[in-house]
Amino acid sequence: MKKLIPVIFLVFITMPSAAQVYKWVDENGKTHYSQTPPPVEQKTSRVQKMQRTGALLKITPEKNGHNYYCGNLLLLSDRGGDDILYENIKLSLRDWEIERNKQQVYIKSLKEPGKPWDYKKINNEEEKLAKYSCRVVWGYEKLKEFESFGYRARKTNEELKKQYEAIKAAQDKECPADAKRFGSVLVGDAARSWYECPQGYEREMKKIRNKISENRKSMRETGK
């Protein structure tokens, strides 16, 4: 083991400080690691793009359809909307952190001094750790995004727009059809109905438009 120590040390000190690492499986089922993407003509399964900084492997989260992934590790789906995704992340984060911490302890046990190292196993376990760490980082970043002023202002405006559309639909349904005809001469009750019916709706819609404008102004001022 003593003879191996200088070799291992040289590997780590000569390793690029930051290098792209690609993991892919060829058509024969063989797993490859390289700093360049697989050949274009090579038939491969899902290619995982990773970042190795020193001896640490970092995986960047990706979104595919409604699902989020760290490598091939499925995180959560936004199919139910941001509100549900937000609650699911809050419920999941503690378990994710526990799983990541256990993996860190396990890898440390595989590298105990005086113990033969199974490099293939260590590499596989470090890749798992990178996925678990990616998941935790993603979770906190998404919570921060959801709790930001800009996000909350956008969500508020979305709700205001729905209210606006509902009021507009009610106005179209309830107000007399003659109120939409230009050039008509109305008198008496017909004239009062033509004038009074849309006014209440218009006041409510104006309030909503003003709120939306205020939110947009605040977002511009805060740079969110």
mmCIF file with all atom_site columns, N, CA, C and O in Angstrom, residues 151-183:
data_model
loop_
_atom_site.group_PDB
_atom_site.id
_atom_site.type_symbol
_atom_site.label_atom_id
_atom_site.label_alt_id
_atom_site.label_comp_id
_atom_site.label_asym_id
_atom_site.label_entity_id
_atom_site.label_seq_id
_atom_site.pdbx_PDB_ins_code
_atom_site.Cartn_x
_atom_site.Cartn_y
_atom_site.Cartn_z
_atom_site.occupancy
_atom_site.B_iso_or_equiv
_atom_site.pdbx_formal_charge
_atom_site.auth_seq_id
_atom_site.auth_comp_id
_atom_site.auth_asym_id
_atom_site.auth_atom_id
_atom_site.pdbx_PDB_model_num
ATOM 1   N N  . TYR A 1 151 ? -40.850 35.917 -7.976  1.00 0.00 ? 151 TYR A N  1
ATOM 2   C CA . TYR A 1 151 ? -41.737 34.771 -8.198  1.00 0.00 ? 151 TYR A CA 1
ATOM 3   C C  . TYR A 1 151 ? -43.117 35.034 -7.618  1.00 0.00 ? 151 TYR A C  1
ATOM 4   O O  . TYR A 1 151 ? -44.141 34.785 -8.258  1.00 0.00 ? 151 TYR A O  1
ATOM 5   N N  . ARG A 1 152 ? -43.166 35.537 -6.384  1.00 0.00 ? 152 ARG A N  1
ATOM 6   C CA . ARG A 1 152 ? -44.453 35.791 -5.735  1.00 0.00 ? 152 ARG A CA 1
ATOM 7   C C  . ARG A 1 152 ? -45.256 36.854 -6.486  1.00 0.00 ? 152 ARG A C  1
ATOM 8   O O  . ARG A 1 152 ? -46.482 36.766 -6.602  1.00 0.00 ? 152 ARG A O  1
ATOM 9   N N  . ALA A 1 153 ? -44.553 37.870 -7.008  1.00 0.00 ? 153 ALA A N  1
ATOM 10  C CA . ALA A 1 153 ? -45.247 38.916 -7.771  1.00 0.00 ? 153 ALA A CA 1
ATOM 11  C C  . ALA A 1 153 ? -45.826 38.351 -9.064  1.00 0.00 ? 153 ALA A C  1
ATOM 12  O O  . ALA A 1 153 ? -46.954 38.683 -9.456  1.00 0.00 ? 153 ALA A O  1
ATOM 13  N N  . ARG A 1 154 ? -45.077 37.469 -9.732  1.00 0.00 ? 154 ARG A N  1
ATOM 14  C CA . ARG A 1 154 ? -45.582 36.857 -10.970 1.00 0.00 ? 154 ARG A CA 1
ATOM 15  C C  . ARG A 1 154 ? -46.790 35.981 -10.682 1.00 0.00 ? 154 ARG A C  1
ATOM 16  O O  . ARG A 1 154 ? -47.767 35.986 -11.448 1.00 0.00 ? 154 ARG A O  1
ATOM 17  N N  . LYS A 1 155 ? -46.737 35.213 -9.600  1.00 0.00 ? 155 LYS A N  1
ATOM 18  C CA . LYS A 1 155 ? -47.863 34.367 -9.246  1.00 0.00 ? 155 LYS A CA 1
ATOM 19  C C  . LYS A 1 155 ? -49.099 35.209 -8.917  1.00 0.00 ? 155 LYS A C  1
ATOM 20  O O  . LYS A 1 155 ? -50.224 34.863 -9.294  1.00 0.00 ? 155 LYS A O  1
ATOM 21  N N  . THR A 1 156 ? -48.880 36.327 -8.221  1.00 0.00 ? 156 THR A N  1
ATOM 22  C CA . THR A 1 156 ? -49.995 37.222 -7.896  1.00 0.00 ? 156 THR A CA 1
ATOM 23  C C  . THR A 1 156 ? -50.629 37.759 -9.166  1.00 0.00 ? 156 THR A C  1
ATOM 24  O O  . THR A 1 156 ? -51.862 37.810 -9.297  1.00 0.00 ? 156 THR A O  1
ATOM 25  N N  . ASN A 1 157 ? -49.800 38.167 -10.129 1.00 0.00 ? 157 ASN A N  1
ATOM 26  C CA . ASN A 1 157 ? -50.328 38.691 -11.385 1.00 0.00 ? 157 ASN A CA 1
ATOM 27  C C  . ASN A 1 157 ? -51.088 37.628 -12.168 1.00 0.00 ? 157 ASN A C  1
ATOM 28  O O  . ASN A 1 157 ? -52.081 37.932 -12.839 1.00 0.00 ? 157 ASN A O  1
ATOM 29  N N  . GLU A 1 158 ? -50.635 36.393 -12.095 1.00 0.00 ? 158 GLU A N  1
ATOM 30  C CA . GLU A 1 158 ? -51.353 35.314 -12.773 1.00 0.00 ? 158 GLU A CA 1
ATOM 31  C C  . GLU A 1 158 ? -52.763 35.167 -12.190 1.00 0.00 ? 158 GLU A C  1
ATOM 32  O O  . GLU A 1 158 ? -53.738 34.991 -12.932 1.00 0.00 ? 158 GLU A O  1
ATOM 33  N N  . GLU A 1 159 ? -52.860 35.249 -10.868 1.00 0.00 ? 159 GLU A N  1
ATOM 34  C CA . GLU A 1 159 ? -54.170 35.152 -10.223 1.00 0.00 ? 159 GLU A CA 1
ATOM 35  C C  . GLU A 1 159 ? -55.042 36.364 -10.561 1.00 0.00 ? 159 GLU A C  1
ATOM 36  O O  . GLU A 1 159 ? -56.253 36.232 -10.787 1.00 0.00 ? 159 GLU A O  1
ATOM 37  N N  . LEU A 1 160 ? -54.428 37.541 -10.600 1.00 0.00 ? 160 LEU A N  1
ATOM 38  C CA . LEU A 1 160 ? -55.179 38.751 -10.942 1.00 0.00 ? 160 LEU A CA 1
ATOM 39  C C  . LEU A 1 160 ? -55.731 38.676 -12.369 1.00 0.00 ? 160 LEU A C  1
ATOM 40  O O  . LEU A 1 160 ? -56.859 39.104 -12.633 1.00 0.00 ? 160 LEU A O  1
ATOM 41  N N  . LYS A 1 161 ? -54.949 38.130 -13.270 1.00 0.00 ? 161 LYS A N  1
ATOM 42  C CA . LYS A 1 161 ? -55.402 38.000 -14.658 1.00 0.00 ? 161 LYS A CA 1
ATOM 43  C C  . LYS A 1 161 ? -56.590 37.044 -14.754 1.00 0.00 ? 161 LYS A C  1
ATOM 44  O O  . LYS A 1 161 ? -57.515 37.267 -15.545 1.00 0.00 ? 161 LYS A O  1
ATOM 45  N N  . LYS A 1 162 ? -56.565 35.989 -13.957 1.00 0.00 ? 162 LYS A N  1
ATOM 46  C CA . LYS A 1 162 ? -57.696 35.053 -13.949 1.00 0.00 ? 162 LYS A CA 1
ATOM 47  C C  . LYS A 1 162 ? -58.955 35.766 -13.431 1.00 0.00 ? 162 LYS A C  1
ATOM 48  O O  . LYS A 1 162 ? -60.054 35.579 -13.967 1.00 0.00 ? 162 LYS A O  1
ATOM 49  N N  . GLN A 1 163 ? -58.786 36.574 -12.373 1.00 0.00 ? 163 GLN A N  1
ATOM 50  C CA . GLN A 1 163 ? -59.924 37.328 -11.845 1.00 0.00 ? 163 GLN A CA 1
ATOM 51  C C  . GLN A 1 163 ? -60.462 38.303 -12.895 1.00 0.00 ? 163 GLN A C  1
ATOM 52  O O  . GLN A 1 163 ? -61.674 38.470 -13.044 1.00 0.00 ? 163 GLN A O  1
ATOM 53  N N  . TYR A 1 164 ? -59.544 38.935 -13.614 1.00 0.00 ? 164 TYR A N  1
ATOM 54  C CA . TYR A 1 164 ? -59.934 39.904 -14.644 1.00 0.00 ? 164 TYR A CA 1
ATOM 55  C C  . TYR A 1 164 ? -60.770 39.217 -15.726 1.00 0.00 ? 164 TYR A C  1
ATOM 56  O O  . TYR A 1 164 ? -61.818 39.733 -16.143 1.00 0.00 ? 164 TYR A O  1
ATOM 57  N N  . GLU A 1 165 ? -60.297 38.067 -16.184 1.00 0.00 ? 165 GLU A N  1
ATOM 58  C CA . GLU A 1 165 ? -61.018 37.330 -17.227 1.00 0.00 ? 165 GLU A CA 1
ATOM 59  C C  . GLU A 1 165 ? -62.405 36.892 -16.744 1.00 0.00 ? 165 GLU A C  1
ATOM 60  O O  . GLU A 1 165 ? -63.371 36.909 -17.517 1.00 0.00 ? 165 GLU A O  1
ATOM 61  N N  . ALA A 1 166 ? -62.511 36.512 -15.465 1.00 0.00 ? 166 ALA A N  1
ATOM 62  C CA . ALA A 1 166 ? -63.803 36.092 -14.922 1.00 0.00 ? 166 ALA A CA 1
ATOM 63  C C  . ALA A 1 166 ? -64.786 37.267 -14.880 1.00 0.00 ? 166 ALA A C  1
ATOM 64  O O  . ALA A 1 166 ? -65.972 37.121 -15.218 1.00 0.00 ? 166 ALA A O  1
ATOM 65  N N  . ILE A 1 167 ? -64.287 38.440 -14.473 1.00 0.00 ? 167 ILE A N  1
ATOM 66  C CA . ILE A 1 167 ? -65.149 39.627 -14.423 1.00 0.00 ? 167 ILE A CA 1
ATOM 67  C C  . ILE A 1 167 ? -65.572 40.034 -15.826 1.00 0.00 ? 167 ILE A C  1
ATOM 68  O O  . ILE A 1 167 ? -66.729 40.394 -16.075 1.00 0.00 ? 167 ILE A O  1
ATOM 69  N N  . LYS A 1 168 ? -64.641 39.965 -16.767 1.00 0.00 ? 168 LYS A N  1
ATOM 70  C CA . LYS A 1 168 ? -64.946 40.328 -18.150 1.00 0.00 ? 168 LYS A CA 1
ATOM 71  C C  . LYS A 1 168 ? -66.010 39.388 -18.719 1.00 0.00 ? 168 LYS A C  1
ATOM 72  O O  . LYS A 1 168 ? -66.940 39.821 -19.424 1.00 0.00 ? 168 LYS A O  1
ATOM 73  N N  . ALA A 1 169 ? -65.896 38.102 -18.406 1.00 0.00 ? 169 ALA A N  1
ATOM 74  C CA . ALA A 1 169 ? -66.887 37.136 -18.894 1.00 0.00 ? 169 ALA A CA 1
ATOM 75  C C  . ALA A 1 169 ? -68.255 37.422 -18.287 1.00 0.00 ? 169 ALA A C  1
ATOM 76  O O  . ALA A 1 169 ? -69.292 37.333 -18.973 1.00 0.00 ? 169 ALA A O  1
ATOM 77  N N  . ALA A 1 170 ? -68.281 37.787 -16.993 1.00 0.00 ? 170 ALA A N  1
ATOM 78  C CA . ALA A 1 170 ? -69.550 38.123 -16.345 1.00 0.00 ? 170 ALA A CA 1
ATOM 79  C C  . ALA A 1 170 ? -70.162 39.374 -16.965 1.00 0.00 ? 170 ALA A C  1
ATOM 80  O O  . ALA A 1 170 ? -71.376 39.459 -17.162 1.00 0.00 ? 170 ALA A O  1
ATOM 81  N N  . GLN A 1 171 ? -69.329 40.351 -17.285 1.00 0.00 ? 171 GLN A N  1
ATOM 82  C CA . GLN A 1 171 ? -69.810 41.569 -17.927 1.00 0.00 ? 171 GLN A CA 1
ATOM 83  C C  . GLN A 1 171 ? -70.449 41.254 -19.284 1.00 0.00 ? 171 GLN A C  1
ATOM 84  O O  . GLN A 1 171 ? -71.547 41.745 -19.598 1.00 0.00 ? 171 GLN A O  1
ATOM 85  N N  . ASP A 1 172 ? -69.791 40.440 -20.055 1.00 0.00 ? 172 ASP A N  1
ATOM 86  C CA . ASP A 1 172 ? -70.316 40.085 -21.375 1.00 0.00 ? 172 ASP A CA 1
ATOM 87  C C  . ASP A 1 172 ? -71.637 39.325 -21.262 1.00 0.00 ? 172 ASP A C  1
ATOM 88  O O  . ASP A 1 172 ? -72.517 39.450 -22.116 1.00 0.00 ? 172 ASP A O  1
ATOM 89  N N  . LYS A 1 173 ? -71.770 38.537 -20.202 1.00 0.00 ? 173 LYS A N  1
ATOM 90  C CA . LYS A 1 173 ? -72.973 37.727 -20.034 1.00 0.00 ? 173 LYS A CA 1
ATOM 91  C C  . LYS A 1 173 ? -74.143 38.544 -19.475 1.00 0.00 ? 173 LYS A C  1
ATOM 92  O O  . LYS A 1 173 ? -75.287 38.387 -19.915 1.00 0.00 ? 173 LYS A O  1
ATOM 93  N N  . GLU A 1 174 ? -73.861 39.418 -18.514 1.00 0.00 ? 174 GLU A N  1
ATOM 94  C CA . GLU A 1 174 ? -74.927 40.094 -17.783 1.00 0.00 ? 174 GLU A CA 1
ATOM 95  C C  . GLU A 1 174 ? -75.403 41.394 -18.422 1.00 0.00 ? 174 GLU A C  1
ATOM 96  O O  . GLU A 1 174 ? -76.577 41.767 -18.293 1.00 0.00 ? 174 GLU A O  1
ATOM 97  N N  . CYS A 1 175 ? -74.519 42.101 -19.087 1.00 0.00 ? 175 CYS A N  1
ATOM 98  C CA . CYS A 1 175 ? -74.905 43.412 -19.610 1.00 0.00 ? 175 CYS A CA 1
ATOM 99  C C  . CYS A 1 175 ? -75.752 43.261 -20.868 1.00 0.00 ? 175 CYS A C  1
ATOM 100 O O  . CYS A 1 175 ? -75.541 42.335 -21.670 1.00 0.00 ? 175 CYS A O  1
ATOM 101 N N  . PRO A 1 176 ? -76.697 44.153 -21.091 1.00 0.00 ? 176 PRO A N  1
ATOM 102 C CA . PRO A 1 176 ? -77.583 44.063 -22.256 1.00 0.00 ? 176 PRO A CA 1
ATOM 103 C C  . PRO A 1 176 ? -76.809 44.044 -23.561 1.00 0.00 ? 176 PRO A C  1
ATOM 104 O O  . PRO A 1 176 ? -75.784 44.715 -23.704 1.00 0.00 ? 176 PRO A O  1
ATOM 105 N N  . ALA A 1 177 ? -77.316 43.279 -24.498 1.00 0.00 ? 177 ALA A N  1
ATOM 106 C CA . ALA A 1 177 ? -76.645 43.200 -25.794 1.00 0.00 ? 177 ALA A CA 1
ATOM 107 C C  . ALA A 1 177 ? -76.598 44.565 -26.469 1.00 0.00 ? 177 ALA A C  1
ATOM 108 O O  . ALA A 1 177 ? -75.665 44.875 -27.205 1.00 0.00 ? 177 ALA A O  1
ATOM 109 N N  . ASP A 1 178 ? -77.643 45.409 -26.223 1.00 0.00 ? 178 ASP A N  1
ATOM 110 C CA . ASP A 1 178 ? -77.668 46.729 -26.849 1.00 0.00 ? 178 ASP A CA 1
ATOM 111 C C  . ASP A 1 178 ? -76.479 47.583 -26.443 1.00 0.00 ? 178 ASP A C  1
ATOM 112 O O  . ASP A 1 178 ? -76.107 48.527 -27.129 1.00 0.00 ? 178 ASP A O  1
ATOM 113 N N  . ALA A 1 179 ? -75.865 47.269 -25.293 1.00 0.00 ? 179 ALA A N  1
ATOM 114 C CA . ALA A 1 179 ? -74.722 48.057 -24.832 1.00 0.00 ? 179 ALA A CA 1
ATOM 115 C C  . ALA A 1 179 ? -73.528 47.884 -25.746 1.00 0.00 ? 179 ALA A C  1
ATOM 116 O O  . ALA A 1 179 ? -72.600 48.672 -25.712 1.00 0.00 ? 179 ALA A O  1
ATOM 117 N N  . LYS A 1 180 ? -73.548 46.852 -26.576 1.00 0.00 ? 180 LYS A N  1
ATOM 118 C CA . LYS A 1 180 ? -72.421 46.593 -27.467 1.00 0.00 ? 180 LYS A CA 1
ATOM 119 C C  . LYS A 1 180 ? -72.678 47.117 -28.880 1.00 0.00 ? 180 LYS A C  1
ATOM 120 O O  . LYS A 1 180 ? -71.830 46.983 -29.751 1.00 0.00 ? 180 LYS A O  1
ATOM 121 N N  . ARG A 1 181 ? -73.870 47.654 -29.107 1.00 0.00 ? 181 ARG A N  1
ATOM 122 C CA . ARG A 1 181 ? -74.213 48.136 -30.447 1.00 0.00 ? 181 ARG A CA 1
ATOM 123 C C  . ARG A 1 181 ? -73.910 49.621 -30.551 1.00 0.00 ? 181 ARG A C  1
ATOM 124 O O  . ARG A 1 181 ? -74.331 50.415 -29.717 1.00 0.00 ? 181 ARG A O  1
ATOM 125 N N  . PHE A 1 182 ? -73.113 49.934 -31.527 1.00 0.00 ? 182 PHE A N  1
ATOM 126 C CA . PHE A 1 182 ? -72.764 51.336 -31.747 1.00 0.00 ? 182 PHE A CA 1
ATOM 127 C C  . PHE A 1 182 ? -73.795 51.977 -32.680 1.00 0.00 ? 182 PHE A C  1
ATOM 128 O O  . PHE A 1 182 ? -74.301 51.340 -33.606 1.00 0.00 ? 182 PHE A O  1
ATOM 129 N N  . GLY A 1 183 ? -74.101 53.228 -32.437 1.00 0.00 ? 183 GLY A N  1
ATOM 130 C CA . GLY A 1 183 ? -75.028 53.947 -33.309 1.00 0.00 ? 183 GLY A CA 1
ATOM 131 C C  . GLY A 1 183 ? -76.467 53.789 -32.900 1.00 0.00 ? 183 GLY A C  1
ATOM 132 O O  . GLY A 1 183 ? -77.360 54.351 -33.527 1.00 0.00 ? 183 GLY A O  1
#
